[in-house]
Amino acid sequence: MSEQAFISIQNVDKYFGKFQAIDDVSIDIGHGEFFSLLGSSGCGKTTLLRMLAGFENPTNGEIYIDGQPMSSVPPHRRPVNMVFQSYAIFPHLNVRDNIAYGLRKQKLSKAKRYEMVDEMLNLIALPEYGDRKANELSGGQRQRIALARALILKPKVLLLDEPLGALDKQLREQMQLELRALQRQVGITFVFVTHDQEEALTLSDRIAVMSEGRVLQLDTPSGLYERPRSREVASFIGTMNFFEAKVREAKGPDLVVEAEGLGTVRGNSGERHFAEGDTVQVAIRPEKFQLSEAKPNGGDPANAVQGRVGNAAYLGERSHFFVEVAGGGKPIAVSAQNKGVKSSSDDTAEDVWLSWTDDSVVVLATD
Ligand SMILES: Nc1ncnc2c1ncn2[C@@H]1O[C@H](COP(=O)(O)OP(=O)(O)OP(=O)(O)O)[C@@H](O)[C@H]1O
Ligand SMILES: [Mg+2]
């Protein structure tokens, strides 16, 4: 276990009968980190969270929290608390009694309990709501009560399983900001489950992208976005253009490739090295392209292609459109800052040059 790891998941497998839901997962999570598990439905997020909480045990491997192996520690003795997607707050109890619910087994005076509840009500910005019945609250307010009920027990780790899943987009975005601010304020470790990549990118210090029980990539939000290490991760996070390509020159990670539809492209393959003649994929995000009327890059033929704009959509600050390149190939998705007022119809059927920098090119192995 690395020294700073507060939670250490080590080579964990989980089988349900013959079905393997978790496949050799190792993750270290730091103290006070906002850590997210991101992946599509059925990839094993809830299963991993339930093993942290102690509701399931790993078939193989070990989970450590705060340096202690958890295999023989029952759920109620673990320094964690879980907020479920269907946050079961009690409709017949008022807000105060809902928040205080977990304290009932602790021998505390009524005054002390009230003091702690008031502190929580302030924290979740609902100071006046203590006497309100839980069924007289909005979805977002209920969500905050569920959080307060978990936080009042002062867990060292809060496990959140799609806690914002039931909320509409606007409330969801508001709650995301509040959740992040709350986590910073209380400084406890959050393990947050979501299948929404935007939500994970907005909230997290680091993210584990999962698929079929495995971790595909564990990285910071910008690391996942700028340096995806596989096509699966690259296409799961945001929009990405992919081009088949062949390596023409390789000097360590520095490559010159010939890409279908793009021509000569310079790029860097990071830790992964390729050799001359290898088939690779070149990936470029839509917003990494610069548009110009004149031939760009001082005439340097690499990292530039000429095309024709079609299907423009004007969306406030940015335009999203496809550029059809000469010589066929699939249209390239481009997203550009709108300079001045220009309607979408002005953009159509315009000849443009697309250019890009070396460091906006991601080079991936072919699947
Ligand atoms: N108790 C169980 N018995 C058998 N199979 C299970 C059990 N719990 C989960 N699974 C299976 O394990 C896999 C992972 O399930 P899990 O609930 O962890 O997915 P998830 O990533 O949380 O998905 P979602 O986003 O839909 O909530 C699924 O294929 C699921 O059917
Ligand atoms: Mg789940």
mmCIF file of C-alpha atoms and ligand atoms in Angstrom:
data_model
loop_
_atom_site.group_PDB
_atom_site.id
_atom_site.type_symbol
_atom_site.label_atom_id
_atom_site.label_comp_id
_atom_site.label_asym_id
_atom_site.label_seq_id
_atom_site.Cartn_x
_atom_site.Cartn_y
_atom_site.Cartn_z
ATOM 1 C CA MET A 1 0.000 0.000 0.000
ATOM 2 C CA SER A 2 1.372 3.428 -0.892
ATOM 3 C CA GLU A 3 1.997 5.668 2.086
ATOM 4 C CA GLN A 4 -0.654 8.329 1.510
ATOM 5 C CA ALA A 5 -3.411 5.907 0.515
ATOM 6 C CA PHE A 6 -6.344 6.210 2.860
ATOM 7 C CA ILE A 7 -8.364 3.605 1.014
ATOM 8 C CA SER A 8 -6.423 0.879 -0.734
ATOM 9 C CA ILE A 9 -8.238 -1.622 -2.932
ATOM 10 C CA GLN A 10 -5.747 -4.358 -3.784
ATOM 11 C CA ASN A 11 -6.243 -6.893 -6.573
ATOM 12 C CA VAL A 12 -9.918 -7.311 -5.796
ATOM 13 C CA ASP A 13 -12.066 -9.819 -7.695
ATOM 14 C CA LYS A 14 -15.766 -10.336 -7.084
ATOM 15 C CA TYR A 15 -17.718 -13.287 -8.377
ATOM 16 C CA PHE A 16 -21.483 -13.762 -8.127
ATOM 17 C CA GLY A 17 -21.627 -17.498 -8.756
ATOM 18 C CA LYS A 18 -19.686 -17.940 -11.983
ATOM 19 C CA PHE A 19 -20.174 -14.351 -13.096
ATOM 20 C CA GLN A 20 -17.190 -12.075 -12.487
ATOM 21 C CA ALA A 21 -18.467 -8.595 -11.632
ATOM 22 C CA ILE A 22 -15.069 -7.164 -10.568
ATOM 23 C CA ASP A 23 -11.840 -8.207 -12.281
ATOM 24 C CA ASP A 24 -8.527 -7.535 -10.522
ATOM 25 C CA VAL A 25 -9.198 -3.949 -9.465
ATOM 26 C CA SER A 26 -6.495 -2.019 -7.585
ATOM 27 C CA ILE A 27 -7.165 1.574 -6.569
ATOM 28 C CA ASP A 28 -5.513 3.825 -3.964
ATOM 29 C CA ILE A 29 -7.530 6.805 -2.763
ATOM 30 C CA GLY A 30 -5.963 9.648 -0.785
ATOM 31 C CA HIS A 31 -7.273 11.234 2.389
ATOM 32 C CA GLY A 32 -9.766 14.004 1.613
ATOM 33 C CA GLU A 33 -9.890 13.111 -2.046
ATOM 34 C CA PHE A 34 -13.054 13.440 -4.171
ATOM 35 C CA PHE A 35 -12.761 10.191 -6.076
ATOM 36 C CA SER A 36 -15.237 9.004 -8.710
ATOM 37 C CA LEU A 37 -16.036 5.633 -10.239
ATOM 38 C CA LEU A 38 -17.293 6.270 -13.771
ATOM 39 C CA GLY A 39 -18.668 3.730 -16.215
ATOM 40 C CA SER A 40 -21.731 2.538 -18.037
ATOM 41 C CA SER A 41 -24.521 0.510 -16.476
ATOM 42 C CA GLY A 42 -23.466 -2.872 -15.120
ATOM 43 C CA CYS A 43 -19.695 -2.204 -15.107
ATOM 44 C CA GLY A 44 -19.416 -2.900 -11.373
ATOM 45 C CA LYS A 45 -19.539 0.530 -9.699
ATOM 46 C CA THR A 46 -22.152 -0.309 -7.073
ATOM 47 C CA THR A 47 -20.509 -3.678 -6.399
ATOM 48 C CA LEU A 48 -17.195 -1.947 -5.644
ATOM 49 C CA LEU A 49 -18.905 0.601 -3.403
ATOM 50 C CA ARG A 50 -20.777 -2.156 -1.536
ATOM 51 C CA MET A 51 -17.484 -3.924 -0.888
ATOM 52 C CA LEU A 52 -16.044 -0.707 0.579
ATOM 53 C CA ALA A 53 -19.109 -0.443 2.806
ATOM 54 C CA GLY A 54 -18.880 -4.108 3.793
ATOM 55 C CA PHE A 55 -22.233 -5.230 2.338
ATOM 56 C CA GLU A 56 -20.309 -7.582 0.031
ATOM 57 C CA ASN A 57 -16.925 -9.232 0.470
ATOM 58 C CA PRO A 58 -14.263 -9.547 -2.226
ATOM 59 C CA THR A 59 -13.798 -13.066 -3.602
ATOM 60 C CA ASN A 60 -10.060 -12.350 -3.863
ATOM 61 C CA GLY A 61 -7.903 -9.430 -2.767
ATOM 62 C CA GLU A 62 -8.125 -7.073 0.180
ATOM 63 C CA ILE A 63 -9.482 -3.630 0.969
ATOM 64 C CA TYR A 64 -7.663 -1.443 3.502
ATOM 65 C CA ILE A 65 -9.142 1.666 5.066
ATOM 66 C CA ASP A 66 -6.897 3.865 7.208
ATOM 67 C CA GLY A 67 -4.302 1.098 7.179
ATOM 68 C CA GLN A 68 -6.672 -1.607 8.487
ATOM 69 C CA PRO A 69 -7.642 -4.665 6.442
ATOM 70 C CA MET A 70 -11.438 -4.694 6.174
ATOM 71 C CA SER A 71 -12.134 -8.368 5.413
ATOM 72 C CA SER A 72 -13.245 -9.205 8.953
ATOM 73 C CA VAL A 73 -14.771 -5.813 9.779
ATOM 74 C CA PRO A 74 -18.591 -5.694 9.577
ATOM 75 C CA PRO A 75 -20.314 -2.709 7.902
ATOM 76 C CA HIS A 76 -21.274 -0.908 11.132
ATOM 77 C CA ARG A 77 -17.679 -0.994 12.380
ATOM 78 C CA ARG A 78 -16.209 0.520 9.216
ATOM 79 C CA PRO A 79 -15.376 4.253 9.181
ATOM 80 C CA VAL A 80 -17.671 4.745 6.185
ATOM 81 C CA ASN A 81 -21.207 5.785 5.457
ATOM 82 C CA MET A 82 -23.159 5.245 2.278
ATOM 83 C CA VAL A 83 -25.699 7.507 0.578
ATOM 84 C CA PHE A 84 -27.827 5.391 -1.729
ATOM 85 C CA GLN A 85 -29.244 6.467 -5.038
ATOM 86 C CA SER A 86 -32.777 6.111 -3.706
ATOM 87 C CA TYR A 87 -32.087 8.213 -0.623
ATOM 88 C CA ALA A 88 -34.495 6.626 1.821
ATOM 89 C CA ILE A 89 -35.455 9.462 4.106
ATOM 90 C CA PHE A 90 -38.460 8.913 6.350
ATOM 91 C CA PRO A 91 -41.435 10.896 5.042
ATOM 92 C CA HIS A 92 -43.331 10.881 8.355
ATOM 93 C CA LEU A 93 -40.417 12.298 10.346
ATOM 94 C CA ASN A 94 -39.496 15.945 10.278
ATOM 95 C CA VAL A 95 -36.161 17.108 8.904
ATOM 96 C CA ARG A 96 -34.502 17.306 12.338
ATOM 97 C CA ASP A 97 -35.428 13.718 13.280
ATOM 98 C CA ASN A 98 -34.370 12.445 9.871
ATOM 99 C CA ILE A 99 -30.918 13.978 10.246
ATOM 100 C CA ALA A 100 -30.583 12.784 13.865
ATOM 101 C CA TYR A 101 -31.719 9.243 13.003
ATOM 102 C CA GLY A 102 -28.270 7.615 13.011
ATOM 103 C CA LEU A 103 -27.412 9.198 16.385
ATOM 104 C CA ARG A 104 -30.155 7.325 18.229
ATOM 105 C CA LYS A 105 -27.805 4.535 19.292
ATOM 106 C CA GLN A 106 -25.256 6.974 20.685
ATOM 107 C CA LYS A 107 -25.764 8.131 24.253
ATOM 108 C CA LEU A 108 -26.088 11.843 23.664
ATOM 109 C CA SER A 109 -28.117 14.443 25.488
ATOM 110 C CA LYS A 110 -31.041 15.954 23.616
ATOM 111 C CA ALA A 111 -29.312 19.348 23.731
ATOM 112 C CA LYS A 112 -26.168 17.900 22.172
ATOM 113 C CA ARG A 113 -28.189 16.165 19.449
ATOM 114 C CA TYR A 114 -30.017 19.398 18.639
ATOM 115 C CA GLU A 115 -26.737 21.277 18.492
ATOM 116 C CA MET A 116 -25.317 18.742 16.033
ATOM 117 C CA VAL A 117 -28.440 18.824 13.871
ATOM 118 C CA ASP A 118 -28.399 22.633 13.762
ATOM 119 C CA GLU A 119 -24.784 22.527 12.664
ATOM 120 C CA MET A 120 -25.768 20.176 9.809
ATOM 121 C CA LEU A 121 -28.762 22.325 8.811
ATOM 122 C CA ASN A 122 -26.411 25.277 8.466
ATOM 123 C CA LEU A 123 -23.959 23.226 6.480
ATOM 124 C CA ILE A 124 -26.585 22.161 3.945
ATOM 125 C CA ALA A 125 -27.986 25.710 3.846
ATOM 126 C CA LEU A 126 -31.427 24.781 5.198
ATOM 127 C CA PRO A 127 -31.240 26.372 8.677
ATOM 128 C CA GLU A 128 -34.984 27.098 8.880
ATOM 129 C CA TYR A 129 -36.174 23.657 7.834
ATOM 130 C CA GLY A 130 -35.757 21.586 11.026
ATOM 131 C CA ASP A 131 -39.494 21.280 11.750
ATOM 132 C CA ARG A 132 -40.581 20.709 8.170
ATOM 133 C CA LYS A 133 -41.964 17.264 7.316
ATOM 134 C CA ALA A 134 -39.684 15.424 4.924
ATOM 135 C CA ASN A 135 -42.510 14.867 2.423
ATOM 136 C CA GLU A 136 -42.926 18.644 2.153
ATOM 137 C CA LEU A 137 -39.499 19.098 0.599
ATOM 138 C CA SER A 138 -38.244 19.359 -2.965
ATOM 139 C CA GLY A 139 -36.055 16.643 -4.456
ATOM 140 C CA GLY A 140 -32.894 18.691 -4.009
ATOM 141 C CA GLN A 141 -33.752 19.507 -0.402
ATOM 142 C CA ARG A 142 -34.362 15.816 0.330
ATOM 143 C CA GLN A 143 -31.029 15.046 -1.244
ATOM 144 C CA ARG A 144 -29.336 17.468 1.110
ATOM 145 C CA ILE A 145 -31.131 15.906 4.115
ATOM 146 C CA ALA A 146 -29.834 12.488 3.055
ATOM 147 C CA LEU A 147 -26.317 13.920 2.901
ATOM 148 C CA ALA A 148 -26.666 15.606 6.293
ATOM 149 C CA ARG A 149 -27.901 12.348 7.806
ATOM 150 C CA ALA A 150 -24.752 10.609 6.615
ATOM 151 C CA LEU A 151 -22.396 13.475 7.513
ATOM 152 C CA ILE A 152 -23.660 13.882 11.080
ATOM 153 C CA LEU A 153 -22.112 10.515 11.936
ATOM 154 C CA LYS A 154 -18.751 12.012 10.955
ATOM 155 C CA PRO A 155 -17.607 9.123 8.776
ATOM 156 C CA LYS A 156 -14.044 9.246 7.495
ATOM 157 C CA VAL A 157 -15.341 8.127 4.108
ATOM 158 C CA LEU A 158 -18.616 8.921 2.421
ATOM 159 C CA LEU A 159 -19.731 6.536 -0.311
ATOM 160 C CA LEU A 160 -22.219 8.093 -2.715
ATOM 161 C CA ASP A 161 -24.015 5.902 -5.259
ATOM 162 C CA GLU A 162 -25.394 8.155 -8.012
ATOM 163 C CA PRO A 163 -26.781 10.506 -5.364
ATOM 164 C CA LEU A 164 -27.912 13.086 -7.923
ATOM 165 C CA GLY A 165 -29.460 10.620 -10.356
ATOM 166 C CA ALA A 166 -33.052 11.494 -9.512
ATOM 167 C CA LEU A 167 -32.684 15.242 -9.983
ATOM 168 C CA ASP A 168 -33.440 17.326 -13.055
ATOM 169 C CA LYS A 169 -30.563 18.913 -14.948
ATOM 170 C CA GLN A 170 -30.695 22.352 -13.349
ATOM 171 C CA LEU A 171 -30.972 21.082 -9.790
ATOM 172 C CA ARG A 172 -28.368 18.482 -10.508
ATOM 173 C CA GLU A 173 -25.856 21.112 -11.595
ATOM 174 C CA GLN A 174 -26.602 23.239 -8.551
ATOM 175 C CA MET A 175 -26.215 20.234 -6.245
ATOM 176 C CA GLN A 176 -22.930 19.296 -7.902
ATOM 177 C CA LEU A 177 -21.442 22.636 -6.899
ATOM 178 C CA GLU A 178 -22.867 22.353 -3.399
ATOM 179 C CA LEU A 179 -21.594 18.824 -2.988
ATOM 180 C CA ARG A 180 -18.099 19.821 -4.024
ATOM 181 C CA ALA A 181 -18.111 22.845 -1.691
ATOM 182 C CA LEU A 182 -19.424 20.682 1.138
ATOM 183 C CA GLN A 183 -16.723 18.078 0.599
ATOM 184 C CA ARG A 184 -13.995 20.743 0.685
ATOM 185 C CA GLN A 185 -15.507 22.195 3.857
ATOM 186 C CA VAL A 186 -15.735 18.935 5.820
ATOM 187 C CA GLY A 187 -12.556 17.499 4.277
ATOM 188 C CA ILE A 188 -13.652 13.868 4.310
ATOM 189 C CA THR A 189 -12.945 11.359 1.571
ATOM 190 C CA PHE A 190 -15.715 10.967 -0.998
ATOM 191 C CA VAL A 191 -16.086 7.933 -3.236
ATOM 192 C CA PHE A 192 -18.700 8.979 -5.759
ATOM 193 C CA VAL A 193 -20.387 6.739 -8.307
ATOM 194 C CA THR A 194 -21.785 8.104 -11.549
ATOM 195 C CA HIS A 195 -22.332 7.088 -15.154
ATOM 196 C CA ASP A 196 -22.389 10.769 -16.177
ATOM 197 C CA GLN A 197 -18.967 11.759 -17.518
ATOM 198 C CA GLU A 198 -19.610 15.501 -17.259
ATOM 199 C CA GLU A 199 -20.554 15.128 -13.620
ATOM 200 C CA ALA A 200 -17.405 13.115 -12.897
ATOM 201 C CA LEU A 201 -15.200 15.656 -14.713
ATOM 202 C CA THR A 202 -16.744 18.603 -12.852
ATOM 203 C CA LEU A 203 -16.547 17.155 -9.359
ATOM 204 C CA SER A 204 -13.596 14.839 -9.045
ATOM 205 C CA ASP A 205 -9.957 15.100 -8.071
ATOM 206 C CA ARG A 206 -9.437 11.758 -9.788
ATOM 207 C CA ILE A 207 -11.601 9.297 -11.688
ATOM 208 C CA ALA A 208 -11.429 5.562 -12.328
ATOM 209 C CA VAL A 209 -13.077 4.795 -15.672
ATOM 210 C CA MET A 210 -14.522 1.285 -15.473
ATOM 211 C CA SER A 211 -15.769 -1.228 -18.014
ATOM 212 C CA GLU A 212 -16.861 -4.823 -17.463
ATOM 213 C CA GLY A 213 -15.455 -5.010 -13.957
ATOM 214 C CA ARG A 214 -12.049 -3.553 -14.827
ATOM 215 C CA VAL A 215 -10.434 -0.144 -14.452
ATOM 216 C CA LEU A 216 -9.567 1.135 -17.931
ATOM 217 C CA GLN A 217 -7.791 4.277 -16.759
ATOM 218 C CA LEU A 218 -7.318 6.034 -13.448
ATOM 219 C CA ASP A 219 -6.488 9.693 -13.874
ATOM 220 C CA THR A 220 -7.310 13.321 -13.173
ATOM 221 C CA PRO A 221 -10.191 14.820 -15.196
ATOM 222 C CA SER A 222 -7.771 16.680 -17.471
ATOM 223 C CA GLY A 223 -5.579 13.589 -17.820
ATOM 224 C CA LEU A 224 -8.559 11.550 -19.012
ATOM 225 C CA TYR A 225 -9.652 14.271 -21.388
ATOM 226 C CA GLU A 226 -6.279 15.294 -22.811
ATOM 227 C CA ARG A 227 -4.396 11.981 -22.610
ATOM 228 C CA PRO A 228 -6.834 9.077 -22.901
ATOM 229 C CA ARG A 229 -4.890 5.834 -23.195
ATOM 230 C CA SER A 230 -7.448 3.871 -25.188
ATOM 231 C CA ARG A 231 -10.151 4.457 -27.741
ATOM 232 C CA GLU A 232 -12.731 3.266 -25.231
ATOM 233 C CA VAL A 233 -11.780 5.975 -22.716
ATOM 234 C CA ALA A 234 -11.338 8.615 -25.431
ATOM 235 C CA SER A 235 -14.840 8.072 -26.784
ATOM 236 C CA PHE A 236 -16.467 7.716 -23.362
ATOM 237 C CA ILE A 237 -15.177 11.140 -22.218
ATOM 238 C CA GLY A 238 -16.410 13.948 -24.479
ATOM 239 C CA THR A 239 -16.352 13.946 -28.286
ATOM 240 C CA MET A 240 -13.341 12.671 -30.190
ATOM 241 C CA ASN A 241 -12.390 12.373 -33.869
ATOM 242 C CA PHE A 242 -10.510 9.189 -34.747
ATOM 243 C CA PHE A 243 -8.386 8.603 -37.859
ATOM 244 C CA GLU A 244 -6.656 5.451 -39.035
ATOM 245 C CA ALA A 245 -2.955 6.123 -39.491
ATOM 246 C CA LYS A 246 0.424 4.576 -40.274
ATOM 247 C CA VAL A 247 3.678 5.525 -38.569
ATOM 248 C CA ARG A 248 6.177 7.040 -41.001
ATOM 249 C CA GLU A 249 8.871 8.146 -38.537
ATOM 250 C CA ALA A 250 9.371 7.249 -34.879
ATOM 251 C CA LYS A 251 11.915 8.849 -32.529
ATOM 252 C CA GLY A 252 10.966 7.508 -29.117
ATOM 253 C CA PRO A 253 7.480 8.863 -28.406
ATOM 254 C CA ASP A 254 7.754 11.511 -31.167
ATOM 255 C CA LEU A 255 5.979 10.339 -34.266
ATOM 256 C CA VAL A 256 5.211 11.453 -37.779
ATOM 257 C CA VAL A 257 2.229 9.542 -39.152
ATOM 258 C CA GLU A 258 0.166 9.529 -42.312
ATOM 259 C CA ALA A 259 -3.499 9.685 -41.298
ATOM 260 C CA GLU A 260 -6.502 8.963 -43.480
ATOM 261 C CA GLY A 261 -8.254 12.254 -44.206
ATOM 262 C CA LEU A 262 -5.639 14.392 -42.397
ATOM 263 C CA GLY A 263 -2.403 13.789 -44.304
ATOM 264 C CA THR A 264 0.842 14.175 -42.381
ATOM 265 C CA VAL A 265 0.391 14.482 -38.617
ATOM 266 C CA ARG A 266 2.994 14.989 -35.904
ATOM 267 C CA GLY A 267 2.240 13.597 -32.482
ATOM 268 C CA ASN A 268 3.582 12.135 -29.278
ATOM 269 C CA SER A 269 2.522 8.729 -28.037
ATOM 270 C CA GLY A 270 3.548 9.241 -24.386
ATOM 271 C CA GLU A 271 4.638 6.091 -22.563
ATOM 272 C CA ARG A 272 3.585 3.877 -25.412
ATOM 273 C CA HIS A 273 6.157 3.522 -28.193
ATOM 274 C CA PHE A 274 5.476 2.628 -31.798
ATOM 275 C CA ALA A 275 7.745 1.664 -34.685
ATOM 276 C CA GLU A 276 7.882 2.735 -38.312
ATOM 277 C CA GLY A 277 5.167 0.964 -40.294
ATOM 278 C CA ASP A 278 2.863 0.370 -37.287
ATOM 279 C CA THR A 279 -0.836 0.994 -37.718
ATOM 280 C CA VAL A 280 -2.160 3.440 -35.110
ATOM 281 C CA GLN A 281 -5.124 5.706 -34.480
ATOM 282 C CA VAL A 282 -4.854 9.459 -34.321
ATOM 283 C CA ALA A 283 -7.408 11.199 -32.108
ATOM 284 C CA ILE A 284 -8.152 14.938 -31.996
ATOM 285 C CA ARG A 285 -10.851 16.735 -29.971
ATOM 286 C CA PRO A 286 -13.243 19.038 -31.920
ATOM 287 C CA GLU A 287 -12.083 22.180 -30.119
ATOM 288 C CA LYS A 288 -8.399 21.566 -30.882
ATOM 289 C CA PHE A 289 -8.788 22.652 -34.518
ATOM 290 C CA GLN A 290 -8.008 26.183 -35.650
ATOM 291 C CA LEU A 291 -9.832 27.507 -38.687
ATOM 292 C CA SER A 292 -8.313 29.822 -41.256
ATOM 293 C CA GLU A 293 -8.984 30.974 -44.801
ATOM 294 C CA ALA A 294 -5.329 31.037 -45.794
ATOM 295 C CA LYS A 295 -2.975 28.097 -45.679
ATOM 296 C CA PRO A 296 -1.787 27.872 -42.045
ATOM 297 C CA ASN A 297 1.468 26.894 -40.308
ATOM 298 C CA GLY A 298 3.586 29.071 -42.630
ATOM 299 C CA GLY A 299 3.044 26.590 -45.436
ATOM 300 C CA ASP A 300 4.297 23.577 -43.405
ATOM 301 C CA PRO A 301 2.241 20.738 -44.911
ATOM 302 C CA ALA A 302 1.986 18.742 -41.647
ATOM 303 C CA ASN A 303 -0.894 19.249 -39.192
ATOM 304 C CA ALA A 304 -3.177 20.990 -41.684
ATOM 305 C CA VAL A 305 -5.953 19.956 -44.035
ATOM 306 C CA GLN A 306 -8.313 21.781 -46.354
ATOM 307 C CA GLY A 307 -12.020 21.148 -46.305
ATOM 308 C CA ARG A 308 -15.513 22.507 -46.648
ATOM 309 C CA VAL A 309 -17.834 23.458 -43.799
ATOM 310 C CA GLY A 310 -21.222 21.792 -43.657
ATOM 311 C CA ASN A 311 -23.972 21.274 -41.086
ATOM 312 C CA ALA A 312 -23.165 24.294 -38.953
ATOM 313 C CA ALA A 313 -25.000 24.722 -35.695
ATOM 314 C CA TYR A 314 -24.834 27.998 -33.842
ATOM 315 C CA LEU A 315 -24.959 27.463 -30.085
ATOM 316 C CA GLY A 316 -24.229 30.707 -28.298
ATOM 317 C CA GLU A 317 -20.530 31.097 -27.737
ATOM 318 C CA ARG A 318 -19.454 28.153 -29.851
ATOM 319 C CA SER A 319 -20.314 26.709 -33.234
ATOM 320 C CA HIS A 320 -20.314 22.967 -33.777
ATOM 321 C CA PHE A 321 -20.047 21.683 -37.318
ATOM 322 C CA PHE A 322 -18.536 19.078 -39.576
ATOM 323 C CA VAL A 323 -15.826 19.711 -42.099
ATOM 324 C CA GLU A 324 -15.730 17.525 -45.198
ATOM 325 C CA VAL A 325 -12.132 17.042 -46.232
ATOM 326 C CA ALA A 326 -10.899 16.704 -49.803
ATOM 327 C CA GLY A 327 -10.355 13.123 -50.918
ATOM 328 C CA GLY A 328 -13.191 11.690 -48.861
ATOM 329 C CA GLY A 329 -12.745 10.352 -45.356
ATOM 330 C CA LYS A 330 -15.346 10.850 -42.715
ATOM 331 C CA PRO A 331 -16.384 14.388 -41.805
ATOM 332 C CA ILE A 332 -14.431 15.967 -38.956
ATOM 333 C CA ALA A 333 -16.307 17.292 -35.936
ATOM 334 C CA VAL A 334 -15.115 20.808 -35.150
ATOM 335 C CA SER A 335 -16.082 23.172 -32.368
ATOM 336 C CA ALA A 336 -14.975 26.771 -32.689
ATOM 337 C CA GLN A 337 -15.318 29.956 -30.712
ATOM 338 C CA ASN A 338 -17.637 32.378 -32.483
ATOM 339 C CA LYS A 339 -15.841 35.537 -33.416
ATOM 340 C CA GLY A 340 -18.242 38.391 -34.001
ATOM 341 C CA VAL A 341 -21.774 37.826 -35.180
ATOM 342 C CA LYS A 342 -22.048 35.235 -37.875
ATOM 343 C CA SER A 343 -25.146 33.251 -38.597
ATOM 344 C CA SER A 344 -24.959 29.542 -39.254
ATOM 345 C CA SER A 345 -25.979 29.965 -42.885
ATOM 346 C CA ASP A 346 -22.887 32.101 -43.501
ATOM 347 C CA ASP A 347 -20.787 29.158 -42.393
ATOM 348 C CA THR A 348 -22.101 26.610 -44.824
ATOM 349 C CA ALA A 349 -20.197 25.599 -47.922
ATOM 350 C CA GLU A 350 -17.196 27.662 -46.958
ATOM 351 C CA ASP A 351 -13.697 26.498 -47.835
ATOM 352 C CA VAL A 352 -11.475 26.438 -44.787
ATOM 353 C CA TRP A 353 -8.172 25.176 -43.552
ATOM 354 C CA LEU A 354 -8.085 23.175 -40.374
ATOM 355 C CA SER A 355 -4.838 23.112 -38.444
ATOM 356 C CA TRP A 356 -3.780 21.797 -35.059
ATOM 357 C CA THR A 357 -0.754 21.712 -32.813
ATOM 358 C CA ASP A 358 1.426 18.642 -32.191
ATOM 359 C CA ASP A 359 0.368 18.416 -28.562
ATOM 360 C CA SER A 360 -3.365 18.261 -29.379
ATOM 361 C CA VAL A 361 -2.787 14.955 -31.168
ATOM 362 C CA VAL A 362 -3.392 11.747 -29.213
ATOM 363 C CA VAL A 363 -1.824 8.623 -30.713
ATOM 364 C CA LEU A 364 -3.483 5.336 -29.719
ATOM 365 C CA ALA A 365 -2.940 1.694 -30.528
ATOM 366 C CA THR A 366 -5.503 0.155 -32.864
ATOM 367 C CA ASP A 367 -8.067 -1.982 -31.024
HETATM 368 N N1 LIG B 1 -26.122 -9.884 -6.087
HETATM 369 C C1 LIG B 1 -25.799 -10.094 -7.358
HETATM 370 N N2 LIG B 1 -25.909 -11.320 -7.911
HETATM 371 C C2 LIG B 1 -25.555 -11.544 -9.205
HETATM 372 N N3 LIG B 1 -25.102 -10.611 -10.035
HETATM 373 C C3 LIG B 1 -24.980 -9.363 -9.543
HETATM 374 C C4 LIG B 1 -25.311 -9.028 -8.192
HETATM 375 N N4 LIG B 1 -25.091 -7.726 -7.991
HETATM 376 C C5 LIG B 1 -24.625 -7.249 -9.175
HETATM 377 N N5 LIG B 1 -24.562 -8.226 -10.110
HETATM 378 C C6 LIG B 1 -24.073 -8.076 -11.483
HETATM 379 O O1 LIG B 1 -22.792 -7.510 -11.450
HETATM 380 C C7 LIG B 1 -22.620 -6.545 -12.496
HETATM 381 C C8 LIG B 1 -22.247 -5.217 -11.893
HETATM 382 O O2 LIG B 1 -23.350 -4.707 -11.188
HETATM 383 P P1 LIG B 1 -23.326 -3.294 -10.471
HETATM 384 O O3 LIG B 1 -24.579 -3.125 -9.718
HETATM 385 O O4 LIG B 1 -22.062 -3.163 -9.694
HETATM 386 O O5 LIG B 1 -23.277 -2.324 -11.730
HETATM 387 P P2 LIG B 1 -23.239 -0.718 -11.789
HETATM 388 O O6 LIG B 1 -21.965 -0.333 -12.450
HETATM 389 O O7 LIG B 1 -23.504 -0.152 -10.457
HETATM 390 O O8 LIG B 1 -24.438 -0.412 -12.801
HETATM 391 P P3 LIG B 1 -25.563 0.769 -12.771
HETATM 392 O O9 LIG B 1 -24.922 1.986 -13.373
HETATM 393 O O10 LIG B 1 -26.628 0.221 -13.655
HETATM 394 O O11 LIG B 1 -26.021 0.956 -11.356
HETATM 395 C C9 LIG B 1 -23.931 -6.522 -13.257
HETATM 396 O O12 LIG B 1 -23.788 -7.328 -14.403
HETATM 397 C C10 LIG B 1 -24.932 -7.113 -12.286
HETATM 398 O O13 LIG B 1 -25.962 -7.784 -12.969
HETATM 399 MG MG MG B 2 -25.118 0.925 -9.649
#
